[in-house]
Amino acid sequence: MSPSVAVVTDSTAYLPPVETVRLGVAVIPLQVVIGGRAYDDMADIDPAGVSAALRARSPVTTSRPAPERFAAAYEAAAAGGATAIVSIHLSGEMSGTVEAARLAAETAPIPVEVIDSRSIAMGLGFAVLSAARTAAQGAGPNEVAAAARHTLEHTHSFFYVDTLEHLRRGGRIGPAATLLGSALMIKPLLHIVEGVIVPLEKVRTATRALARLEDLAVQAALTLKSPPLPPEAPPATPKPPEAPSATPEPPTLTPDPSTPTPGPSTPTPGASTPTPDPSTPTPGASTPTPDPSTPTPGASTSTPGGSSTPTAGSSEAAPGVAIAVQHLAARARAEALAERLTARLPALTRLEIVEVGAVIGAHVGPGMLGVTVAPAS
C-alpha cells in the first residue's frame, strides 16, 4: 500500500535509484546543456560526460525543470492515491527549481507543500530520505514536512574544489572570492550558509585541504551524536522546547592556525524561467584526477570497506549520524576519505559514497570532494 503522502524531489539530490524506487520518491530531472544540446541530469548524461566536456572547455550550462514536469509528477501522485505531496528541492538561492515547483503546486489536484532545502546534493538527499521514510510509516503531511526540515536544520556540508573557476562561471561564487584560490596555489574549503556557497578556510596545498575537510566532518559528526528530535516526537525526558532554526547552525570548528578565514561571498540566485538557467547548484568538495573505475552514470552509492582502528583523538562513536562523501571523477580519493572517516567514527549509522551528476558537476568541476553530515533517519 502506497503512503498517503507522496514525496517529490529533483535530480540534484543524487539519491541511489534503488532507494528512490523502494521509497516511492518521484525525481524531476534538471538539465545540463553542452554545445547547445540539452540533457536530462541522471538520465541522458553521466558524470564522465560532463567531466570530459569541462576538461575540453566546452560551454556547459544548466537549467531548471519546466513547471509542467512538476505538474505531471503531482498529477501522477494524486492518480496513485496520494492525498498530499511534500516536494523538496535544491536551494532557491542557486536555482529557479523551487519556484517552478511552486508554480506547479498552485494547480495541483491535491495539496502540495514545497520546501526550499537551502542545500544541495546529499544535503538535500538526506532530508528527502527522512521525509520518505516518515511517509512510509503512515505519517501525515505536516509530520513528513517536519521530518525533512528537522534533518535540514542539523545538516552540515563542506567541500573542496580544485579551482573556483567553475563556480565563478556559473555565478555560484563572486569574482573576489575566486581570487582567494588563484594566488600561491591556495586551495579553498567552502560550505553552505543561508542556502549559498561561501568560503570557509584557505589551505596551502590539496593534501592539507583534504585533511582539514576530514577534520571538519568529524567535528560536525560529534555535534550530531545526540541530535534533537523533530517537534512532533517529544523527547524521552521533559525539557524546554528548542526554538527551531531556519538554517543549520555551523558546528563549533577548531580553526587551522595556518588557514585564515575569507569573507563570505553570495552567489547569484537562479533564474525562474524554463530556459537555460545558469543558477543551478553545486555540491560538496573536490578531488583531482578522474577515476576510470567510476561506476554507473549518475549517483553511485557504496559502503566503503572495513574500518580500521580509530586514530588518536577520534571519537569512539557517532551513533545517529549519517555521512555522505561526494565527488566528481575522484572515486579513489573519495573512498580513501570514507575509510578514514569510518576509522575515526566507527559507530556511524550510515556512510555513503556518491558521485554527483552532471548538473552539480558542471559547477564544481572534476576533482570535487565534499562531505555532508546529517542526522540518520
Short mmCIF file of C-alpha atoms in Angstrom, two decimals:
data_model
loop_
_atom_site.label_atom_id
_atom_site.label_comp_id
_atom_site.label_asym_id
_atom_site.label_seq_id
_atom_site.Cartn_x
_atom_site.Cartn_y
_atom_site.Cartn_z
CA MET A 1 0.00 0.00 0.00
CA SER A 2 1.41 3.38 -1.03
CA PRO A 3 1.79 6.15 1.58
CA SER A 4 -0.94 8.79 1.59
CA VAL A 5 1.77 11.48 1.39
CA ALA A 6 3.90 11.44 -1.76
CA VAL A 7 7.46 12.81 -1.70
CA VAL A 8 8.92 14.57 -4.75
CA THR A 9 12.46 15.89 -5.24
CA ASP A 10 14.82 16.81 -8.07
CA SER A 11 17.82 15.08 -9.59
CA THR A 12 20.38 17.11 -7.65
CA ALA A 13 19.60 15.09 -4.50
CA TYR A 14 21.68 12.33 -6.17
CA LEU A 15 19.95 9.52 -4.34
CA PRO A 16 20.54 5.90 -5.37
CA PRO A 17 17.78 4.90 -7.85
CA VAL A 18 17.16 1.68 -5.92
CA GLU A 19 16.30 3.76 -2.84
CA THR A 20 14.01 6.23 -4.61
CA VAL A 21 12.12 3.33 -6.21
CA ARG A 22 11.80 1.47 -2.91
CA LEU A 23 10.53 4.56 -1.09
CA GLY A 24 8.39 5.77 -3.99
CA VAL A 25 10.13 9.14 -4.35
CA ALA A 26 9.46 10.94 -7.65
CA VAL A 27 12.61 12.59 -9.07
CA ILE A 28 12.34 15.52 -11.50
CA PRO A 29 15.49 15.99 -13.61
CA LEU A 30 17.24 19.29 -14.11
CA GLN A 31 19.03 19.77 -17.42
CA VAL A 32 22.62 20.35 -18.46
CA VAL A 33 23.32 21.98 -21.82
CA ILE A 34 26.56 21.11 -23.61
CA GLY A 35 27.32 22.58 -27.00
CA GLY A 36 23.73 23.70 -27.42
CA ARG A 37 22.24 20.27 -26.70
CA ALA A 38 20.15 19.70 -23.56
CA TYR A 39 20.44 16.52 -21.50
CA ASP A 40 18.36 15.34 -18.56
CA ASP A 41 20.52 15.04 -15.45
CA MET A 42 20.97 11.43 -14.27
CA ALA A 43 19.27 10.06 -17.40
CA ASP A 44 20.85 11.34 -20.62
CA ILE A 45 24.35 12.19 -19.41
CA ASP A 46 26.65 10.74 -16.78
CA PRO A 47 29.41 12.30 -14.65
CA ALA A 48 32.09 11.15 -17.09
CA GLY A 49 30.35 13.02 -19.91
CA VAL A 50 30.23 16.35 -18.12
CA SER A 51 33.79 15.90 -16.81
CA ALA A 52 35.05 15.38 -20.37
CA ALA A 53 33.20 18.48 -21.57
CA LEU A 54 34.62 20.61 -18.78
CA ARG A 55 38.17 19.42 -19.41
CA ALA A 56 37.71 20.23 -23.11
CA ARG A 57 36.47 23.68 -22.04
CA SER A 58 33.22 23.17 -23.93
CA PRO A 59 30.42 25.58 -22.97
CA VAL A 60 28.39 23.92 -20.20
CA THR A 61 25.28 25.48 -18.65
CA THR A 62 22.39 24.19 -16.58
CA SER A 63 18.66 24.87 -16.42
CA ARG A 64 15.77 24.22 -14.09
CA PRO A 65 12.90 21.87 -14.97
CA ALA A 66 9.82 23.40 -16.57
CA PRO A 67 6.82 23.72 -14.22
CA GLU A 68 4.97 21.26 -16.45
CA ARG A 69 7.29 18.46 -15.35
CA PHE A 70 6.39 19.09 -11.73
CA ALA A 71 2.71 19.32 -12.63
CA ALA A 72 2.87 15.90 -14.29
CA ALA A 73 4.53 14.39 -11.21
CA TYR A 74 1.92 15.90 -8.88
CA GLU A 75 -0.93 14.61 -11.05
CA ALA A 76 0.64 11.15 -11.14
CA ALA A 77 0.92 11.11 -7.34
CA ALA A 78 -2.74 12.03 -6.98
CA ALA A 79 -3.74 9.37 -9.51
CA GLY A 80 -1.73 6.84 -7.50
CA GLY A 81 -3.78 7.50 -4.37
CA ALA A 82 -1.78 10.19 -2.57
CA THR A 83 -3.83 12.76 -0.68
CA ALA A 84 -0.96 15.24 -0.19
CA ILE A 85 2.55 15.91 -1.51
CA VAL A 86 5.75 17.19 0.08
CA SER A 87 8.09 18.47 -2.64
CA ILE A 88 11.70 19.14 -1.50
CA HIS A 89 14.26 20.84 -3.74
CA LEU A 90 17.72 22.36 -4.01
CA SER A 91 18.41 25.84 -2.70
CA GLY A 92 16.38 28.60 -4.27
CA GLU A 93 19.45 30.82 -3.91
CA MET A 94 21.20 28.67 -6.52
CA SER A 95 18.40 27.68 -8.90
CA GLY A 96 14.88 28.51 -10.02
CA THR A 97 13.83 24.88 -9.50
CA VAL A 98 11.90 25.51 -6.29
CA GLU A 99 9.97 28.34 -7.97
CA ALA A 100 8.99 26.02 -10.82
CA ALA A 101 7.70 23.55 -8.22
CA ARG A 102 5.67 26.29 -6.51
CA LEU A 103 4.09 27.32 -9.80
CA ALA A 104 3.01 23.74 -10.46
CA ALA A 105 1.73 23.36 -6.89
CA GLU A 106 -0.80 26.15 -7.46
CA THR A 107 -2.79 23.99 -9.88
CA ALA A 108 -2.09 20.54 -8.43
CA PRO A 109 -5.14 18.32 -7.76
CA ILE A 110 -4.07 17.72 -4.13
CA PRO A 111 -2.28 19.92 -1.55
CA VAL A 112 1.46 20.34 -2.18
CA GLU A 113 3.94 21.71 0.35
CA VAL A 114 7.09 22.90 -1.41
CA ILE A 115 10.24 23.04 0.73
CA ASP A 116 13.33 25.02 -0.24
CA SER A 117 16.10 22.88 1.26
CA ARG A 118 18.62 25.72 1.04
CA SER A 119 21.10 22.94 0.35
CA ILE A 120 22.36 20.75 -2.48
CA ALA A 121 23.36 17.17 -3.28
CA MET A 122 23.16 14.87 -0.24
CA GLY A 123 22.38 17.86 1.97
CA LEU A 124 19.09 17.71 0.10
CA GLY A 125 19.16 13.94 -0.29
CA PHE A 126 19.25 13.10 3.42
CA ALA A 127 16.20 15.34 4.01
CA VAL A 128 14.32 13.59 1.21
CA LEU A 129 15.12 10.18 2.68
CA SER A 130 13.92 11.32 6.10
CA ALA A 131 10.65 12.60 4.64
CA ALA A 132 10.06 9.47 2.56
CA ARG A 133 10.69 7.12 5.48
CA THR A 134 8.35 9.15 7.67
CA ALA A 135 5.67 9.00 4.97
CA ALA A 136 6.15 5.23 4.66
CA GLN A 137 5.25 4.91 8.35
CA GLY A 138 1.83 6.43 7.65
CA ALA A 139 2.53 9.98 8.86
CA GLY A 140 0.53 12.95 7.63
CA PRO A 141 1.87 15.83 5.51
CA ASN A 142 2.77 18.03 8.49
CA GLU A 143 4.86 15.26 10.07
CA VAL A 144 6.54 14.42 6.75
CA ALA A 145 7.47 18.07 6.14
CA ALA A 146 8.68 18.42 9.74
CA ALA A 147 10.95 15.38 9.34
CA ALA A 148 12.57 16.96 6.27
CA ARG A 149 13.04 20.32 7.98
CA HIS A 150 14.47 18.70 11.10
CA THR A 151 17.13 16.96 9.03
CA LEU A 152 17.92 20.14 7.09
CA GLU A 153 18.31 22.18 10.28
CA HIS A 154 21.00 19.81 11.57
CA THR A 155 22.87 19.12 8.32
CA HIS A 156 26.36 20.45 7.53
CA SER A 157 28.11 20.37 4.15
CA PHE A 158 31.78 21.10 3.47
CA PHE A 159 33.61 20.76 0.20
CA TYR A 160 36.84 21.24 -1.66
CA VAL A 161 37.31 22.14 -5.31
CA ASP A 162 40.49 22.16 -7.35
CA THR A 163 39.56 25.56 -8.76
CA LEU A 164 36.85 28.13 -8.08
CA GLU A 165 36.63 28.93 -11.79
CA HIS A 166 33.63 26.65 -12.46
CA LEU A 167 31.72 28.17 -9.55
CA ARG A 168 32.55 31.66 -10.79
CA ARG A 169 31.38 30.94 -14.33
CA GLY A 170 28.08 29.61 -13.06
CA GLY A 171 27.52 32.58 -10.76
CA ARG A 172 27.76 30.47 -7.62
CA ILE A 173 30.58 32.47 -6.05
CA GLY A 174 31.74 36.04 -6.63
CA PRO A 175 34.83 37.15 -8.57
CA ALA A 176 36.51 38.44 -5.40
CA ALA A 177 36.17 35.05 -3.74
CA THR A 178 37.63 33.43 -6.85
CA LEU A 179 40.83 35.39 -6.30
CA LEU A 180 41.21 33.71 -2.91
CA GLY A 181 42.12 30.48 -4.63
CA SER A 182 44.12 31.86 -7.52
CA ALA A 183 47.21 33.14 -5.74
CA LEU A 184 50.01 30.95 -4.44
CA MET A 185 48.10 27.73 -5.16
CA ILE A 186 45.65 28.42 -2.34
CA LYS A 187 43.11 25.60 -2.01
CA PRO A 188 39.76 26.84 -0.70
CA LEU A 189 37.39 24.95 1.57
CA LEU A 190 33.77 26.02 1.22
CA HIS A 191 30.46 25.42 2.95
CA ILE A 192 26.80 26.36 2.54
CA VAL A 193 25.33 29.18 4.62
CA GLU A 194 21.78 30.52 4.19
CA GLY A 195 21.46 28.49 1.01
CA VAL A 196 24.56 29.87 -0.72
CA ILE A 197 28.15 28.73 -1.14
CA VAL A 198 30.71 30.76 0.78
CA PRO A 199 34.43 30.32 1.51
CA LEU A 200 35.24 28.76 4.87
CA GLU A 201 39.04 28.48 5.01
CA LYS A 202 42.11 28.77 2.79
CA VAL A 203 44.69 25.99 2.81
CA ARG A 204 48.07 25.97 1.07
CA THR A 205 48.00 22.52 -0.55
CA ALA A 206 45.46 19.96 -1.71
CA THR A 207 46.79 17.42 0.79
CA ARG A 208 46.29 19.77 3.71
CA ALA A 209 42.89 20.83 2.38
CA LEU A 210 41.65 17.24 2.28
CA ALA A 211 42.99 16.56 5.78
CA ARG A 212 41.16 19.64 7.01
CA LEU A 213 37.98 18.51 5.23
CA GLU A 214 38.19 15.24 7.16
CA ASP A 215 38.60 17.09 10.47
CA LEU A 216 35.62 19.34 9.74
CA ALA A 217 33.45 16.30 9.02
CA VAL A 218 34.49 14.59 12.26
CA GLN A 219 33.81 17.71 14.32
CA ALA A 220 30.37 18.11 12.72
CA ALA A 221 29.57 14.44 13.37
CA LEU A 222 30.41 14.82 17.05
CA THR A 223 27.94 17.71 17.38
CA LEU A 224 25.21 15.44 15.98
CA LYS A 225 25.79 12.43 18.23
CA SER A 226 22.55 13.20 20.07
CA PRO A 227 20.55 15.46 17.73
CA PRO A 228 17.24 16.87 18.99
CA LEU A 229 14.07 15.11 17.93
CA PRO A 230 11.58 16.62 15.45
CA PRO A 231 8.83 18.75 17.01
CA GLU A 232 6.21 16.02 16.57
CA ALA A 233 8.25 13.48 18.53
CA PRO A 234 8.63 14.58 22.18
CA PRO A 235 11.97 13.93 23.84
CA ALA A 236 12.37 10.96 26.16
CA THR A 237 12.78 13.25 29.18
CA PRO A 238 10.88 16.53 29.53
CA LYS A 239 12.84 19.63 28.79
CA PRO A 240 12.06 23.11 27.45
CA PRO A 241 11.41 23.09 23.68
CA GLU A 242 14.17 24.38 21.50
CA ALA A 243 13.40 27.16 19.08
CA PRO A 244 13.83 25.81 15.54
CA SER A 245 16.38 27.48 13.35
CA ALA A 246 15.67 28.31 9.73
CA THR A 247 19.16 27.28 8.73
CA PRO A 248 21.70 24.99 10.34
CA GLU A 249 23.98 26.49 12.92
CA PRO A 250 27.51 25.61 11.85
CA PRO A 251 29.27 23.34 14.32
CA THR A 252 31.94 24.76 16.57
CA LEU A 253 35.04 24.32 14.48
CA THR A 254 38.65 24.30 15.58
CA PRO A 255 40.35 26.58 13.05
CA ASP A 256 43.52 25.51 11.34
CA PRO A 257 46.04 28.06 12.61
CA SER A 258 47.67 28.30 9.20
CA THR A 259 44.45 28.95 7.33
CA PRO A 260 42.85 32.41 7.56
CA THR A 261 39.13 32.55 7.01
CA PRO A 262 37.98 34.51 3.95
CA GLY A 263 34.92 36.68 3.95
CA PRO A 264 31.68 35.27 2.64
CA SER A 265 30.54 35.77 -0.90
CA THR A 266 26.97 35.34 -2.01
CA PRO A 267 26.23 33.75 -5.38
CA THR A 268 23.69 34.99 -7.81
CA PRO A 269 20.23 33.46 -7.30
CA GLY A 270 18.91 31.27 -10.07
CA ALA A 271 16.58 32.48 -12.76
CA SER A 272 12.99 31.30 -12.65
CA THR A 273 12.34 30.83 -16.36
CA PRO A 274 12.32 27.44 -18.03
CA THR A 275 15.10 28.48 -20.39
CA PRO A 276 18.67 27.53 -19.51
CA ASP A 277 19.23 28.83 -16.02
CA PRO A 278 22.82 29.44 -15.02
CA SER A 279 21.56 29.35 -11.47
CA THR A 280 21.81 25.71 -10.69
CA PRO A 281 23.51 24.38 -7.51
CA THR A 282 26.69 22.90 -6.56
CA PRO A 283 27.59 20.30 -4.00
CA GLY A 284 30.36 19.19 -1.85
CA ALA A 285 34.05 19.24 -2.21
CA SER A 286 36.65 18.28 -4.66
CA THR A 287 39.36 15.86 -5.66
CA PRO A 288 41.54 15.88 -8.77
CA THR A 289 42.30 13.14 -11.24
CA PRO A 290 39.35 11.38 -12.84
CA ASP A 291 38.95 7.80 -11.76
CA PRO A 292 38.22 5.45 -14.69
CA SER A 293 36.65 3.00 -12.27
CA THR A 294 33.73 5.36 -11.68
CA PRO A 295 30.60 3.22 -11.71
CA THR A 296 27.24 3.64 -13.37
CA PRO A 297 26.13 7.09 -14.54
CA GLY A 298 24.66 9.46 -12.03
CA ALA A 299 24.77 8.99 -8.31
CA SER A 300 26.51 5.90 -7.15
CA THR A 301 26.40 4.66 -3.62
CA SER A 302 28.50 2.21 -1.75
CA THR A 303 29.64 1.48 1.74
CA PRO A 304 33.42 1.59 1.98
CA GLY A 305 35.34 -1.45 3.08
CA GLY A 306 36.39 -2.31 6.59
CA SER A 307 37.09 0.30 9.21
CA SER A 308 40.48 0.45 10.83
CA THR A 309 41.43 1.26 14.39
CA PRO A 310 40.30 4.75 15.43
CA THR A 311 43.03 7.34 15.23
CA ALA A 312 44.30 9.32 18.18
CA GLY A 313 41.88 11.99 19.28
CA SER A 314 38.99 10.50 17.33
CA SER A 315 35.51 9.84 18.64
CA GLU A 316 34.78 6.39 19.93
CA ALA A 317 31.30 6.54 18.46
CA ALA A 318 28.95 8.68 16.40
CA PRO A 319 25.59 6.92 16.63
CA GLY A 320 22.63 8.56 14.95
CA VAL A 321 24.85 10.24 12.36
CA ALA A 322 24.88 9.77 8.58
CA ILE A 323 27.71 10.92 6.31
CA ALA A 324 27.89 11.17 2.53
CA VAL A 325 31.24 11.57 0.80
CA GLN A 326 30.58 13.12 -2.60
CA HIS A 327 32.92 13.50 -5.55
CA LEU A 328 33.21 14.12 -9.27
CA ALA A 329 35.68 11.92 -11.16
CA ALA A 330 37.63 11.25 -7.96
CA ARG A 331 36.34 7.96 -6.63
CA ALA A 332 39.67 6.65 -5.30
CA ARG A 333 40.17 9.75 -3.21
CA ALA A 334 36.55 9.63 -2.01
CA GLU A 335 36.96 6.01 -0.92
CA ALA A 336 40.16 6.86 0.96
CA LEU A 337 38.38 9.68 2.80
CA ALA A 338 35.43 7.41 3.60
CA GLU A 339 37.75 4.81 5.10
CA ARG A 340 39.45 7.42 7.28
CA LEU A 341 36.08 8.72 8.49
CA THR A 342 34.93 5.19 9.27
CA ALA A 343 38.10 4.64 11.30
CA ARG A 344 37.63 7.82 13.28
CA LEU A 345 33.85 7.39 13.69
CA PRO A 346 33.38 3.61 13.85
CA ALA A 347 29.78 3.71 15.09
CA LEU A 348 28.41 5.83 12.26
CA THR A 349 24.84 4.83 11.43
CA ARG A 350 25.34 5.32 7.69
CA LEU A 351 28.14 6.24 5.31
CA GLU A 352 27.62 6.68 1.57
CA ILE A 353 29.94 7.40 -1.33
CA VAL A 354 28.09 9.35 -4.01
CA GLU A 355 29.30 10.64 -7.36
CA VAL A 356 27.44 13.81 -8.22
CA GLY A 357 25.75 14.11 -11.59
CA ALA A 358 26.13 16.49 -14.49
CA VAL A 359 24.23 19.48 -13.13
CA ILE A 360 26.22 19.82 -9.92
CA GLY A 361 29.36 18.65 -11.69
CA ALA A 362 29.09 21.49 -14.20
CA HIS A 363 29.55 23.99 -11.36
CA VAL A 364 32.23 22.32 -9.26
CA GLY A 365 34.42 20.67 -11.89
CA PRO A 366 36.34 17.39 -11.88
CA GLY A 367 38.16 16.61 -8.66
CA MET A 368 35.50 17.99 -6.32
CA LEU A 369 35.31 16.24 -2.96
CA GLY A 370 32.66 17.04 -0.38
CA VAL A 371 31.24 15.74 2.88
CA THR A 372 27.68 16.08 4.14
CA VAL A 373 26.95 15.26 7.80
CA ALA A 374 23.33 14.80 8.87
CA PRO A 375 21.16 13.09 11.49
CA ALA A 376 20.47 9.49 10.48
CA SER A 377 16.79 8.94 9.76
#
